[in-house]
Tab-separated table of C-alpha atoms in Angstrom:
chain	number	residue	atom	x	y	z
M	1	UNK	CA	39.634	12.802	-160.545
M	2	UNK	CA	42.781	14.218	-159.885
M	3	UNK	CA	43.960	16.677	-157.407
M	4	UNK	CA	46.946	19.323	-158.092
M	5	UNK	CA	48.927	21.881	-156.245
M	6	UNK	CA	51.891	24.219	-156.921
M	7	UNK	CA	53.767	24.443	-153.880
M	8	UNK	CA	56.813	26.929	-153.368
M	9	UNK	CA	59.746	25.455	-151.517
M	10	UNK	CA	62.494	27.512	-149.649
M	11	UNK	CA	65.457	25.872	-148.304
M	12	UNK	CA	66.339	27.075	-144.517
M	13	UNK	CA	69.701	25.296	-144.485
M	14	UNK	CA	72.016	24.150	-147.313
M	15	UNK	CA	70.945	20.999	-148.760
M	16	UNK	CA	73.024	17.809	-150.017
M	17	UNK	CA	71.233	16.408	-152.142
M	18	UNK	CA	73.073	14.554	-155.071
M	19	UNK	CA	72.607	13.125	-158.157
M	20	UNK	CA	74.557	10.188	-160.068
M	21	UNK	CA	78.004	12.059	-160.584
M	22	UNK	CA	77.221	13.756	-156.875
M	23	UNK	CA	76.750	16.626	-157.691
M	24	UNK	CA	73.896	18.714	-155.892
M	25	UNK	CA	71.239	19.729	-157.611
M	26	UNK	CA	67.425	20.163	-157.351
M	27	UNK	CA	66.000	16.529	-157.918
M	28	UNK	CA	62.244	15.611	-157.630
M	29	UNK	CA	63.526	11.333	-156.615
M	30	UNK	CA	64.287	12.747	-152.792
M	31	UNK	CA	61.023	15.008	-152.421
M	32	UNK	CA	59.187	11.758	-153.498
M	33	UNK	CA	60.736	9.944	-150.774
M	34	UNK	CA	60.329	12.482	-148.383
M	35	UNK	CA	57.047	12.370	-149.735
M	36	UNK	CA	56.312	8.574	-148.615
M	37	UNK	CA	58.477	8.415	-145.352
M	38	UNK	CA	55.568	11.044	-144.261
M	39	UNK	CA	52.937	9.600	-145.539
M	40	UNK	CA	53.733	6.512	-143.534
M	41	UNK	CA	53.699	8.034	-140.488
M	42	UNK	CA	50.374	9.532	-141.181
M	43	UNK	CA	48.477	6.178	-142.691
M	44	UNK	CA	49.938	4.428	-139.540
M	45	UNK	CA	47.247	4.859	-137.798
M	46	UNK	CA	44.949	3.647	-139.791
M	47	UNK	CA	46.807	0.804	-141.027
M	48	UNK	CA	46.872	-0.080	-137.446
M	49	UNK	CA	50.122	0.251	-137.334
M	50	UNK	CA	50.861	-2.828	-139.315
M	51	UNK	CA	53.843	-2.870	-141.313
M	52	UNK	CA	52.685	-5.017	-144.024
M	53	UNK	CA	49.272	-3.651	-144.403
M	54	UNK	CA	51.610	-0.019	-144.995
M	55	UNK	CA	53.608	-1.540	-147.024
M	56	UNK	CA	51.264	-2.626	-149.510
M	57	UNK	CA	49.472	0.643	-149.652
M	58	UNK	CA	52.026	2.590	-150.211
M	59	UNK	CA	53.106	0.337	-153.293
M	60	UNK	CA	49.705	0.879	-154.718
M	61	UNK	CA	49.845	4.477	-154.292
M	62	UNK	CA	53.423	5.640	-155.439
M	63	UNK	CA	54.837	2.462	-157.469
M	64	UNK	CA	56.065	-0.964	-157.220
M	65	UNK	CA	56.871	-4.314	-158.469
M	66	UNK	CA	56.273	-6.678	-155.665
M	67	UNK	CA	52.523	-7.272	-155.301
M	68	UNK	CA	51.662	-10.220	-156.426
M	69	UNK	CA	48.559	-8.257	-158.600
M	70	UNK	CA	51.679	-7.212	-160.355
M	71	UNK	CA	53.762	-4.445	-160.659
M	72	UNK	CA	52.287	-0.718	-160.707
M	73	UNK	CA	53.030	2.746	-161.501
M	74	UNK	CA	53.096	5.590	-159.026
M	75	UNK	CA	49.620	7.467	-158.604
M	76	UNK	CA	51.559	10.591	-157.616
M	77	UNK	CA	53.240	12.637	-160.108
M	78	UNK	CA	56.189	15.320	-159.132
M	79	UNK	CA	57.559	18.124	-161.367
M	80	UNK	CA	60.144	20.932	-160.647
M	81	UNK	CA	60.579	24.229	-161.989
M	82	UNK	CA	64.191	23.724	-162.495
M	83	UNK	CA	66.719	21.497	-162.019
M	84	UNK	CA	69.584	23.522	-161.182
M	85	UNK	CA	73.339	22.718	-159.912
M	86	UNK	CA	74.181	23.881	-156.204
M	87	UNK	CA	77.474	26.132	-155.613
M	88	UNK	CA	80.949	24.440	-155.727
M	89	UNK	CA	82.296	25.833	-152.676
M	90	UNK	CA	81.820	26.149	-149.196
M	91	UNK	CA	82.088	29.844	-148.285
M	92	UNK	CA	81.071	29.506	-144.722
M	93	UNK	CA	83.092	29.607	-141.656
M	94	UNK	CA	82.193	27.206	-139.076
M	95	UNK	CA	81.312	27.859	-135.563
M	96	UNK	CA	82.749	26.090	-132.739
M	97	UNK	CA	80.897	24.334	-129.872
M	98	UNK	CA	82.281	22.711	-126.231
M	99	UNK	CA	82.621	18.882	-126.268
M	100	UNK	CA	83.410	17.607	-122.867
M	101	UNK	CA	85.027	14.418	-124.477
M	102	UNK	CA	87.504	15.983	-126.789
M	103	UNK	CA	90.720	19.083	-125.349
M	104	UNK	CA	89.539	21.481	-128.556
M	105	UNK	CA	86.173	22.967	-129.287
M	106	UNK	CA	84.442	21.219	-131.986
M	107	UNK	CA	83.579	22.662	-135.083
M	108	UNK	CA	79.078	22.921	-135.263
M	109	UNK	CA	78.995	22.643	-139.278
M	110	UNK	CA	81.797	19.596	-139.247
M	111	UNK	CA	80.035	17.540	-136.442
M	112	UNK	CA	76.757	17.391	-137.509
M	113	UNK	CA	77.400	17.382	-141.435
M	114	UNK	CA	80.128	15.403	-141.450
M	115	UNK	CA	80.442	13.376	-144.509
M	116	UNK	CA	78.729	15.745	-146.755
M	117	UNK	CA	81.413	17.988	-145.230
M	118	UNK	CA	85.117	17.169	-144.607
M	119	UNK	CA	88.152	19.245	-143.417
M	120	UNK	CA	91.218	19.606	-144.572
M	121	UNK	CA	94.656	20.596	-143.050
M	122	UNK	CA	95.531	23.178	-145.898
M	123	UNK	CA	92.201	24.463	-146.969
M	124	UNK	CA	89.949	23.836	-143.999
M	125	UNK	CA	86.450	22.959	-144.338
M	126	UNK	CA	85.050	22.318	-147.439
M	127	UNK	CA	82.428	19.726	-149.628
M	128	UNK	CA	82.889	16.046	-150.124
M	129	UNK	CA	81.409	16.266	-153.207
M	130	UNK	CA	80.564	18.489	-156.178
M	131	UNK	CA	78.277	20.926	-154.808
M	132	UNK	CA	75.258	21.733	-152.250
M	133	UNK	CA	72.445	23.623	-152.825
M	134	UNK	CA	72.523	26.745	-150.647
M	135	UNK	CA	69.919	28.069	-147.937
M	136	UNK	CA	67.498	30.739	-149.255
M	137	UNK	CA	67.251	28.847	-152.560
M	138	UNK	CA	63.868	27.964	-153.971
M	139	UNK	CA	61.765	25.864	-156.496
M	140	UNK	CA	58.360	25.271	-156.951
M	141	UNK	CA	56.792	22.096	-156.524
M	142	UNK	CA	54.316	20.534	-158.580
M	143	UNK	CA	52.320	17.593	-158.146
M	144	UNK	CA	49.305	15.537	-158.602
M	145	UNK	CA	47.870	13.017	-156.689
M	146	UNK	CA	44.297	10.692	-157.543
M	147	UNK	CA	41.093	12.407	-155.326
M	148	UNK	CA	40.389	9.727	-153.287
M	149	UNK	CA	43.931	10.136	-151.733
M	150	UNK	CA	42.691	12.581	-149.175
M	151	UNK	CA	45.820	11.972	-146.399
M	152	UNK	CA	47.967	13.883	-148.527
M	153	UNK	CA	47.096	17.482	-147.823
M	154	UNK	CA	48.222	16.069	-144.460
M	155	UNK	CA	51.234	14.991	-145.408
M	156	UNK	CA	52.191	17.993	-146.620
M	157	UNK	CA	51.387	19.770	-143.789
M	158	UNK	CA	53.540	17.563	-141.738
M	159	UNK	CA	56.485	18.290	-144.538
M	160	UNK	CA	56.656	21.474	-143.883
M	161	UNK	CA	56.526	21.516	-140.074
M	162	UNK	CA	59.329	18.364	-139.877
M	163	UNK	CA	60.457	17.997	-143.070
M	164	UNK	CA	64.368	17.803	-143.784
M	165	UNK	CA	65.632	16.076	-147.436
M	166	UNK	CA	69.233	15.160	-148.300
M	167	UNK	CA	72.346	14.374	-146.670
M	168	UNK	CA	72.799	14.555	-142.756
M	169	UNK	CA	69.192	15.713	-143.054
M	170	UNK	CA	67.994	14.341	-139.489
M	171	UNK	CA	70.992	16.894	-138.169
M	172	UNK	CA	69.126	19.646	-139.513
M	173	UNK	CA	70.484	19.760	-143.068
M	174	UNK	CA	68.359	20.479	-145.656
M	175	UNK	CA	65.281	21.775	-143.862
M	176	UNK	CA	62.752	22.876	-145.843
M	177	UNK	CA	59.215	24.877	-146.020
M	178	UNK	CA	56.462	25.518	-148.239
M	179	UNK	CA	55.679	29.218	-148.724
M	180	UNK	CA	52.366	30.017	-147.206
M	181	UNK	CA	51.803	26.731	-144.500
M	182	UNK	CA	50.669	27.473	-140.915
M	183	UNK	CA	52.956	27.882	-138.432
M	184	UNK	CA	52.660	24.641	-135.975
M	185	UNK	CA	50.079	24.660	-132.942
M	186	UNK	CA	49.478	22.440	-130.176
M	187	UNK	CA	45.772	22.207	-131.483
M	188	UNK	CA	46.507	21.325	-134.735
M	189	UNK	CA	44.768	18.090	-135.988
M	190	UNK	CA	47.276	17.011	-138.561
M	191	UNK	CA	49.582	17.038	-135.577
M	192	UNK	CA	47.470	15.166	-133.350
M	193	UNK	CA	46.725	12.410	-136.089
M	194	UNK	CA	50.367	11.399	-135.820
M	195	UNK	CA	51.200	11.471	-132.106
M	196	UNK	CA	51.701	8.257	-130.107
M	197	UNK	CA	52.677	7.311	-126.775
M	198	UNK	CA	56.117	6.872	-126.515
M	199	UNK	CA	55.700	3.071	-124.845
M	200	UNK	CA	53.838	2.265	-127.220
M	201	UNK	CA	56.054	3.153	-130.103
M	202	UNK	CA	58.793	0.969	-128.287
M	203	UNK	CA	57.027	-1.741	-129.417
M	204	UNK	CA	57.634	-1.276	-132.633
M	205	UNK	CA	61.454	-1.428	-134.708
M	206	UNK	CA	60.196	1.515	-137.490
M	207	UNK	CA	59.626	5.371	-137.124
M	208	UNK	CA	55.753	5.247	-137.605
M	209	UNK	CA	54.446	8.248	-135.299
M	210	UNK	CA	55.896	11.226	-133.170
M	211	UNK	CA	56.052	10.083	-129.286
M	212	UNK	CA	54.409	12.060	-126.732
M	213	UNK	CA	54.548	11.424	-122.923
M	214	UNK	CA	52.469	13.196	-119.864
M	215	UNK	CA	54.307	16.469	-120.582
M	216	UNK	CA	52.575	16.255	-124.246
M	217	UNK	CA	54.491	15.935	-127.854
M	218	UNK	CA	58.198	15.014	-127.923
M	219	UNK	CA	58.876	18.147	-129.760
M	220	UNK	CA	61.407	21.043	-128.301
M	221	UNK	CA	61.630	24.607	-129.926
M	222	UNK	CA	63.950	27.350	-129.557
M	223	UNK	CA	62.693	29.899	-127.493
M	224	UNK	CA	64.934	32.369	-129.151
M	225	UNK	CA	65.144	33.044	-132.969
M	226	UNK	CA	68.717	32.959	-134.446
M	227	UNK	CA	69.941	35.478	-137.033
M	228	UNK	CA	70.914	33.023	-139.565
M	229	UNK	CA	71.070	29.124	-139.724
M	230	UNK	CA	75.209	29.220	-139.119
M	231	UNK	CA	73.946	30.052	-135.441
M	232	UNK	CA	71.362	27.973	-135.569
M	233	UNK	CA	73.617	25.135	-136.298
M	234	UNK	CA	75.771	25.469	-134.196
M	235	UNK	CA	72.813	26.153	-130.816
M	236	UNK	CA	71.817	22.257	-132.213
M	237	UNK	CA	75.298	20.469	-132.133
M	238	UNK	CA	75.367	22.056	-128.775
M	239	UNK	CA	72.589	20.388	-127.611
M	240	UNK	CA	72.992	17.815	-129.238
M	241	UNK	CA	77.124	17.172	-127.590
M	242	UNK	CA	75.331	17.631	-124.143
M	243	UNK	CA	72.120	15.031	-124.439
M	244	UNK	CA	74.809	12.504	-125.906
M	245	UNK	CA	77.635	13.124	-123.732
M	246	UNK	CA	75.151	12.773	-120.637
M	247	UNK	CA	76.309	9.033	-120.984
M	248	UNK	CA	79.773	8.006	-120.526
M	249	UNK	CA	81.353	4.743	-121.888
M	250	UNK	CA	82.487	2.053	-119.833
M	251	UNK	CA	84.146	0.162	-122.384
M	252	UNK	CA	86.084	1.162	-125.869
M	253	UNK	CA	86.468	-0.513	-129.188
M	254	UNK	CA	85.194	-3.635	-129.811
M	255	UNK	CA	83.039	-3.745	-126.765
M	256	UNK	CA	81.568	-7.305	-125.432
M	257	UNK	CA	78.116	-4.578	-124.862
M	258	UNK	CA	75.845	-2.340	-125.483
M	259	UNK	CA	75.802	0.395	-123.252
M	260	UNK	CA	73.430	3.621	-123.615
M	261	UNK	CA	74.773	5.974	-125.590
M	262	UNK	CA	75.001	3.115	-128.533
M	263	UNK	CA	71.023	3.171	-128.110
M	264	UNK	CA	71.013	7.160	-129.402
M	265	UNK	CA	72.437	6.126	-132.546
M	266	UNK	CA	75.012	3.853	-133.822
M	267	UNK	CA	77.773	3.009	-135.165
M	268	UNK	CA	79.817	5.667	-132.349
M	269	UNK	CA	83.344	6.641	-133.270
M	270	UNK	CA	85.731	4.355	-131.454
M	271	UNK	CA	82.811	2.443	-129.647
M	272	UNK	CA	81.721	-0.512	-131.919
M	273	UNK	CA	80.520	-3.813	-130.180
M	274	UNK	CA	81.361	-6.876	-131.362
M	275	UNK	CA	78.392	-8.100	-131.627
M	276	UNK	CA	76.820	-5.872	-133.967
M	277	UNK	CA	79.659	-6.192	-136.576
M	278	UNK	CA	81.239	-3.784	-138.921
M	279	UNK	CA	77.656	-2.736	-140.936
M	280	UNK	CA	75.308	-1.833	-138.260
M	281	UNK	CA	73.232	0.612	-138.304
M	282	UNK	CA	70.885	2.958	-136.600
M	283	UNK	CA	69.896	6.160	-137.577
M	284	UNK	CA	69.208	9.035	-135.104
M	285	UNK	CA	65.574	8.908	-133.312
M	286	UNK	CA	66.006	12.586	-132.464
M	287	UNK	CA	66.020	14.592	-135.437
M	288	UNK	CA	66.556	18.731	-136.160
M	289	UNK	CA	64.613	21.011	-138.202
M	290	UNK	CA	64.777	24.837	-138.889
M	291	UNK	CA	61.673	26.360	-139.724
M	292	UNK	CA	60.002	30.095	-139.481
M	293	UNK	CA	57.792	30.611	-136.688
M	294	UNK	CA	54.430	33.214	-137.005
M	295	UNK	CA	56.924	36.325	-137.214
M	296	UNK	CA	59.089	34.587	-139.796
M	297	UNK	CA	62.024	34.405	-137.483
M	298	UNK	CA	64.158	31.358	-137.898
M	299	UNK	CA	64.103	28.682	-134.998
M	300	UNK	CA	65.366	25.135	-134.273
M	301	UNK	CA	62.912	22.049	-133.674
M	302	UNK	CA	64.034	18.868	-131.854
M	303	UNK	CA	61.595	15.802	-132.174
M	304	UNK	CA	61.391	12.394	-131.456
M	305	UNK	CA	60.440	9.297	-133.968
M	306	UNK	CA	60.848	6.611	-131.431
M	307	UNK	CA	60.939	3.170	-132.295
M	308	UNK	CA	62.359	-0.039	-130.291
M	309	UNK	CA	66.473	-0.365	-131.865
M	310	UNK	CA	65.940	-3.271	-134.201
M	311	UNK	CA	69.335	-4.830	-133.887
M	312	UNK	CA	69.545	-8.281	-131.672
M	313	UNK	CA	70.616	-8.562	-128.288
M	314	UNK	CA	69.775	-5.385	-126.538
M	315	UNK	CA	68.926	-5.886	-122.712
M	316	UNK	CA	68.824	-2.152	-121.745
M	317	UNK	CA	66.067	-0.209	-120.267
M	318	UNK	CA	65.277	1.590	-123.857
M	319	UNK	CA	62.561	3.586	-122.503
M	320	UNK	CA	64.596	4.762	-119.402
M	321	UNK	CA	67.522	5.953	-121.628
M	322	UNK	CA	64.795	8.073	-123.856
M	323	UNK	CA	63.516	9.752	-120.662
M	324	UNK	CA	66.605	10.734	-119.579
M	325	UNK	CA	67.213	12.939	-122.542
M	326	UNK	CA	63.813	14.310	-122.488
M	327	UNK	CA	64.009	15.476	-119.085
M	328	UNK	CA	67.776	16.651	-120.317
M	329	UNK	CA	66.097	18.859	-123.029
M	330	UNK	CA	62.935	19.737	-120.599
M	331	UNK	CA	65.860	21.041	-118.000
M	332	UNK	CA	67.380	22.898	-121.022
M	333	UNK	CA	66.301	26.846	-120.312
M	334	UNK	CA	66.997	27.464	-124.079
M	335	UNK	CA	64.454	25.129	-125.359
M	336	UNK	CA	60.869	24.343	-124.655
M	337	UNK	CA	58.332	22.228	-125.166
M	338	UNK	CA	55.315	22.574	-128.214
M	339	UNK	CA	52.919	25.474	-127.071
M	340	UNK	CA	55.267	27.428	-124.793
M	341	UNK	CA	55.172	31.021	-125.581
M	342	UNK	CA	56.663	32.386	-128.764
C-alpha cells in the first residue's frame, strides 16, 4: 500500500535554490534531500545511532546504487505544482548590525547570505546568480511514500518546525512551512523522539539528533514577533556576531592551532590553520529558522545539531566551548528557551 499527501508549502524567507544554469526556481531534488537529512535524524534512534546501519536504510528507502543486493529506486515519489523561475533582482535594502571586530556596521542580509548575495561598489547589494525565489511564495507538495514507512509523518512534522532548503539555509535562508502543521510544544512526541544529550552527541562526527542539556532542548525562540523577515534577519546576524565574537583570536592566518571560535564553524575569514589546509570544512552546528508561531506572527528559532568536529587534531574542550554559547543565548533577554511563554 501506498500512502499520499498534498502538502502546501510557504516560503518565510527568500530561498536560493538553483538549478543547472543557477537560476532559482522551484525544484523537487532539494525537498528530497531535505527530505532524507530529516529522516536521518529521526531513524537515528532506532538505528542505534549507527551510521552504517542508516546508511543502508536510507538507500533502500529513497534510491541507490551501492548495496551490494544491487542498485534500487527511491520508494518515495515527489511532485510540484509548478516549477517556476524566482525574481531577477534583489529589491531589498539591507539592514545593518554592530560587529565589534570590524569600524562599520555590518550589513544583516550580506553577512549571513553571503555568497548567494554579493555587493557591489556601484550598484550595492544584489544576487550572485540568476534569481531567488522570494518569501511569501508557495507550491504544493505532493508525495507518496510505501505504508510500512510510518517515520515519515514524523519527518514532516520535524520539516516544518526546523526545516530550511537552499543556499545559506542553516543562516535562516529559505525557511519553510507547511500550511496547516502544529505550532511546536515542549510536549510534543515527534520532538522528543529526536532529542539527545548533548555529551552524548559529542561522540559522534554527524548531525543525528537535536542536543538537550539540564535546562531541556537546545532550541531558543524569539520572544518577540518581527514585522517582516528583513527584521528578522537582521535580530539573527545580531546574535549570531555576539555568540561568535564572544571568542577572540590569538593568532591570524595560517595559524599553527585551533582555537575556539574555529570549532563554531570553519573555514573563518583570515583565520585558516595550517593544518587543516585550504578545503576544510565545517558547517554551522547552530542553525536559524523563521517560522509562525500559534498567532501566525513570524519568529526566529536557534537550534543546535551537535556533533564532535570531524577534522583531525582537535585538543579543545568541545563541550565547554558549546556551553559557553548556550549560556550566551540563555543570558540573551531577547530569546528564550522551548516552552517559555508566547
Amino acid at each position: 500500500m501506498i500512502n499520499r499527501n498534498e502538502l502546501r508549502i510557504e516560503l518565510l524567507s527568500p530561498t536560493f535554490l538553483g538549478n543547472a544554469e543557477k537560476k532559482g526556481i522551484w525544484r523537487t531534488p532539494p525537498l528530497k534531500a531535505l527530505l532524507r537529512e530529516w529522516w536521518r535524524i529521526a531513524a537515528a534512534p532506532a538505528a542505534g545511532y549507527r551510521h552504517q546501519t542508516l546508511r543502508d536504510q536510507e538507500g533502500m528507502l529513497f534510491g541507490q546504487a551501492w548495496l551490494e543486493s544491487g542498485a534500487s529506486r527511491s520508494k518515495v515519489r515527489l511532485a510540484l505544482a509548478h516549477w517556476k523561475e524566482g525574481k531577477s533582482q534583489w529589491g531589498h535594502q539591507d539592514q545593518t548590525v554592530k560587529h565589534g571586530e570590524v569600524k562599520s556596521p555590518v550589513g544583516s542580509q550580506l553577512y549571513l547570505g553571503y555568497g548567494p548575495l554579493i555587493y557591489k561598489r556601484d550598484t550595492g547589494l544584489g544576487l550572485q546568480n540568476n534569481s531567488v525565489l522570494e518569501a511569501g511564495g508557495s507550491n504544493v507538495l505532493k508525495l507518496a511514500w510505501p505504508a510500512e514507512e510510518t517515520i515519515i509523518p514524523q519527518v514532516l512534522q520535524l520539516i516544518h518546525w526546523f526545516g530550511t532548503v537552499g543556499g545559506r539555509s542553516r543562516n535562516g535562508w529559505g525557511s519553510l512551512a507547511f500550511a496547516g502543521q502544529d505550532t511546536l510544544h515542549a510536549e510534543q512526541s515527534a520532538l522528543k523522539a529526536v532529542l539527545r544529550p548533548l555529551i552524548d552527541c559529542l561522540q559522534l562526527d554527524w548531525p543525528h539528533a537535536i542536543g538537550q542539556d539540564k535546562q531541556g532542548a537546545l532550541i531558543w525562540e524569539s520572544k518577540k514577533p518581527f514585522a517582516d523577515w528583513v527584521a528578522a534577519m537582521r535580530f539573527l546576524a545580531q546574535t549570531k556576531i555576539e555568540y561568535r565574537t564572544m571568542f577572540s583570536f590569538s593568532t591570524g592566518a595560517g595559524s599553527n592551532r585551533i582555537e575556539d571560535r574555529h570549532i563554531i564553524a570553519y573555514p573563518v575569514t583570515h583565520h585558516d590553520v595550517r593544518a587543516w589546509g585550504g578545503q576544510a570544512r565545517l558547517a554551522n552546528q547552530l542553525r536559524f529558522k523563521l517560522f509562525r508561531d500559534s498567532q501566525q506572527r513570524l519568529r526566529a528559532r536557534i537550534y543546535h545539531t551537535p556533533h564532535v568536529c570531524p577534522l583531525p587534531d582537535v585538543r579543545l574542550d568541545q563541550l565547554a566551548v558549546w556551553q559557553k554559547i548556550h549560556g550566551r543565548l540563555d543570558q540573551n533577554p531577547e530569546l528564550q528557551r522551548l516552552g517559555g511563554a508566547q
